[in-house]
Amino acid sequence: MSDVCCIKLLLPFSLTTKYCGKMEYTGSSYDGDHKNGRMEGKGKYEFPTETKYEGDMKDGMFHGKGTLFFPNGSKYDASWENGIAIEGKYTFADGLRYEEENWEYCDGYDRRFYTEICNGLKPAGRSQLTNRVPPRDIPEGCYDCGDGFYNPDTRVVVDYNQKFLRNADDDEDEWIRRTCRKGWDEIVGIKGRIPQSAA
């Protein structure tokens, strides 16, 4: 296989090897230990979406301690068993750690962004639209759906570097149109006719 960048024997008379290379059919790549032709030991696995896993592997699956690093800067530290996260902690890109118990961020009573909690609120009349300061510029006709931009005409979500992420189904399309920031201005409020005498 021409994509293989290194293979070396770690221990004499062992079936444990070091491997790094691209996986032809999945578009993923792996740099780490192999045993009996399977990913096993310590390794780094990168998905085509640029999400990366670093940690323990067993029989080709995440197994033991390992961390998923997401392209947006967030991460998930977990204990894995046969490819399933048994226990873990999610940390957002801004350092906010998700807590299942006593979660107080952005609940029904306190809708501030984490950066507002850390740095204080903006002065009256200056709204903070996202947790990112300044917020991203959204392409005309698109929405910012949190992990990228959504084009309602093509129903395609691309990441912030314009790489394809997914096609939105009907539920996601409706949710994005209802809740996400738009890349255009819109008049909101009461829309009535102007009386002829006022015109």
Coordinates of C-alpha atoms in Angstrom, one line a residue:
M1 CA 0.0 0.0 0.0
S2 CA 1.6 3.3 -1.1
D3 CA -0.1 5.4 1.6
V4 CA 1.9 3.7 4.4
C5 CA 4.4 6.1 5.8
C6 CA 6.1 3.9 8.4
I7 CA 6.0 0.4 9.7
K8 CA 8.5 -0.8 12.3
L9 CA 8.8 -3.8 14.7
L10 CA 8.7 -2.6 18.3
L11 CA 9.5 -5.8 20.1
P12 CA 11.5 -8.7 18.6
F13 CA 9.4 -11.9 18.1
S14 CA 6.2 -10.0 18.7
L15 CA 3.2 -9.3 16.6
T16 CA 3.1 -5.7 17.8
T17 CA 4.0 -3.1 15.2
K18 CA 4.0 0.6 14.8
Y19 CA 1.9 1.9 11.8
C20 CA 1.0 5.2 10.4
G21 CA -0.9 5.8 7.2
K22 CA -4.1 6.7 5.5
M23 CA -7.0 4.3 5.2
E24 CA -7.9 4.1 1.6
Y25 CA -11.7 3.5 1.9
T26 CA -12.7 5.5 4.9
G27 CA -10.5 8.6 4.4
S28 CA -9.3 8.3 8.0
S29 CA -5.7 8.0 9.1
Y30 CA -4.0 6.2 12.0
D31 CA -0.7 6.6 13.6
G32 CA 0.0 4.1 16.4
D33 CA 0.4 0.6 17.6
H34 CA -0.9 -2.5 15.8
K35 CA -1.2 -6.0 17.0
N36 CA -2.2 -9.0 14.8
G37 CA -3.1 -6.5 12.0
R38 CA -5.5 -4.5 14.2
M39 CA -5.2 -1.1 15.9
E40 CA -4.1 -1.9 19.4
G41 CA -2.1 0.0 22.0
K42 CA -1.5 3.8 21.9
G43 CA -2.6 5.6 18.8
K44 CA -3.9 8.7 17.0
Y45 CA -6.9 8.2 14.7
E46 CA -8.1 11.1 12.5
F47 CA -11.6 11.0 10.8
P48 CA -12.1 12.7 7.4
T49 CA -14.0 15.4 9.3
E50 CA -10.8 16.3 11.1
T51 CA -12.1 15.1 14.4
K52 CA -9.1 13.3 16.1
Y53 CA -8.9 10.6 18.7
E54 CA -5.8 10.2 20.9
G55 CA -5.5 7.4 23.3
D56 CA -5.8 3.6 23.9
M57 CA -7.0 1.2 21.2
K58 CA -8.0 -2.5 21.5
D59 CA -9.0 -4.8 18.6
G60 CA -9.5 -1.8 16.3
M61 CA -11.7 0.2 18.7
F62 CA -11.3 3.0 21.2
H63 CA -10.7 1.2 24.4
G64 CA -9.3 2.6 27.7
K65 CA -8.5 6.3 28.2
G66 CA -8.7 8.6 25.2
T67 CA -9.7 12.0 24.0
L68 CA -11.7 13.1 21.0
F69 CA -10.6 16.6 19.7
F70 CA -13.2 18.3 17.5
P71 CA -12.3 20.8 14.7
N72 CA -14.1 23.7 16.6
G73 CA -11.6 23.4 19.5
S74 CA -13.8 21.4 21.9
K75 CA -12.9 18.0 23.3
Y76 CA -14.3 14.9 25.0
D77 CA -12.1 13.1 27.5
A78 CA -13.5 9.6 28.2
S79 CA -13.0 6.1 29.3
W80 CA -13.9 3.8 26.4
E81 CA -15.0 0.2 26.3
N82 CA -15.1 -1.6 22.9
G83 CA -15.7 1.7 21.0
I84 CA -18.3 3.0 23.4
A85 CA -17.8 5.9 25.8
I86 CA -18.5 4.7 29.3
E87 CA -17.8 7.9 31.2
G88 CA -16.5 11.2 30.1
K89 CA -16.3 15.0 30.2
Y90 CA -17.0 17.4 27.4
T91 CA -15.1 20.7 27.3
F92 CA -16.2 23.5 24.9
A93 CA -13.7 25.4 22.8
D94 CA -13.8 28.4 25.3
G95 CA -12.9 26.2 28.2
L96 CA -16.5 25.7 29.6
R97 CA -16.8 22.2 31.0
Y98 CA -20.2 20.5 30.7
E99 CA -21.6 19.3 34.0
E100 CA -24.5 16.9 33.9
E101 CA -25.4 17.7 37.5
N102 CA -25.9 21.4 38.6
W103 CA -25.5 22.7 35.0
E104 CA -26.1 26.4 35.4
Y105 CA -24.9 27.8 32.0
C106 CA -27.6 28.9 29.5
D107 CA -30.5 27.5 31.4
G108 CA -34.1 28.8 31.4
Y109 CA -33.3 31.5 33.9
D110 CA -29.8 32.7 32.8
R111 CA -29.3 33.0 29.1
R112 CA -25.9 34.6 29.2
F113 CA -23.1 33.3 27.0
Y114 CA -20.1 31.8 28.9
T115 CA -17.9 34.7 27.8
E116 CA -20.4 37.0 29.4
I117 CA -20.3 35.0 32.6
C118 CA -16.5 35.3 32.7
N119 CA -16.1 38.8 31.4
G120 CA -19.3 40.6 32.3
L121 CA -22.3 41.8 30.2
K122 CA -22.0 44.3 27.3
P123 CA -23.3 47.8 27.9
A124 CA -27.0 48.4 27.2
G125 CA -27.7 48.5 23.5
R126 CA -24.7 46.4 22.5
S127 CA -25.9 42.8 22.2
Q128 CA -23.6 39.8 22.2
L129 CA -25.0 37.6 19.5
T130 CA -22.8 34.5 20.0
N131 CA -20.2 33.2 22.5
R132 CA -17.6 34.2 19.9
V133 CA -16.5 37.8 20.1
P134 CA -16.8 39.2 17.5
P135 CA -19.3 36.9 15.9
R136 CA -18.5 35.3 12.5
D137 CA -19.7 37.0 9.4
I138 CA -22.4 34.8 7.8
P139 CA -22.5 34.5 4.0
E140 CA -25.6 36.1 2.4
G141 CA -28.6 33.8 2.3
C142 CA -27.1 31.4 4.9
Y143 CA -27.5 30.6 8.6
D144 CA -24.8 29.9 11.2
C145 CA -25.9 26.6 12.7
G146 CA -23.1 26.2 15.3
D147 CA -20.7 23.9 13.5
G148 CA -20.8 25.7 10.1
F149 CA -23.0 27.5 7.6
Y150 CA -26.3 26.2 6.3
N151 CA -27.6 27.2 2.8
P152 CA -31.4 26.7 2.8
D153 CA -31.5 26.6 -1.0
T154 CA -29.1 23.6 -1.3
R155 CA -29.9 22.2 2.2
V156 CA -26.1 21.7 2.7
V157 CA -24.1 22.4 5.9
V158 CA -20.4 23.3 5.3
D159 CA -17.9 23.9 8.1
Y160 CA -16.4 27.4 8.7
N161 CA -13.7 26.6 6.1
Q162 CA -16.4 25.8 3.5
K163 CA -15.8 22.0 3.6
F164 CA -18.9 19.8 3.2
L165 CA -20.3 18.4 6.5
R166 CA -23.8 17.0 5.7
N167 CA -27.1 17.4 4.0
A168 CA -29.8 18.7 6.4
D169 CA -32.9 16.6 6.8
D170 CA -36.4 18.2 7.2
D171 CA -36.1 18.4 11.0
E172 CA -32.7 20.1 11.0
D173 CA -33.8 22.5 8.2
E174 CA -36.8 23.5 10.3
W175 CA -34.7 23.9 13.5
I176 CA -32.0 26.0 11.8
R177 CA -34.6 28.3 10.1
R178 CA -36.4 28.8 13.4
T179 CA -33.4 29.2 15.8
C180 CA -30.1 30.1 14.1
R181 CA -28.5 33.5 13.2
K182 CA -29.2 34.6 9.6
G183 CA -26.7 36.2 7.2
W184 CA -29.2 39.0 6.3
D185 CA -31.2 41.6 8.0
E186 CA -35.0 41.2 8.4
I187 CA -37.7 43.6 9.6
V188 CA -39.4 42.2 12.6
G189 CA -42.4 43.3 14.6
I190 CA -45.7 44.6 13.5
K191 CA -46.0 45.0 9.8
G192 CA -49.1 47.1 9.0
R193 CA -50.2 49.3 6.2
I194 CA -49.4 53.0 6.4
P195 CA -52.7 55.0 6.4
Q196 CA -53.2 57.1 3.3
S197 CA -53.3 60.3 5.3
A198 CA -49.9 59.7 6.7
A199 CA -48.3 59.0 3.3

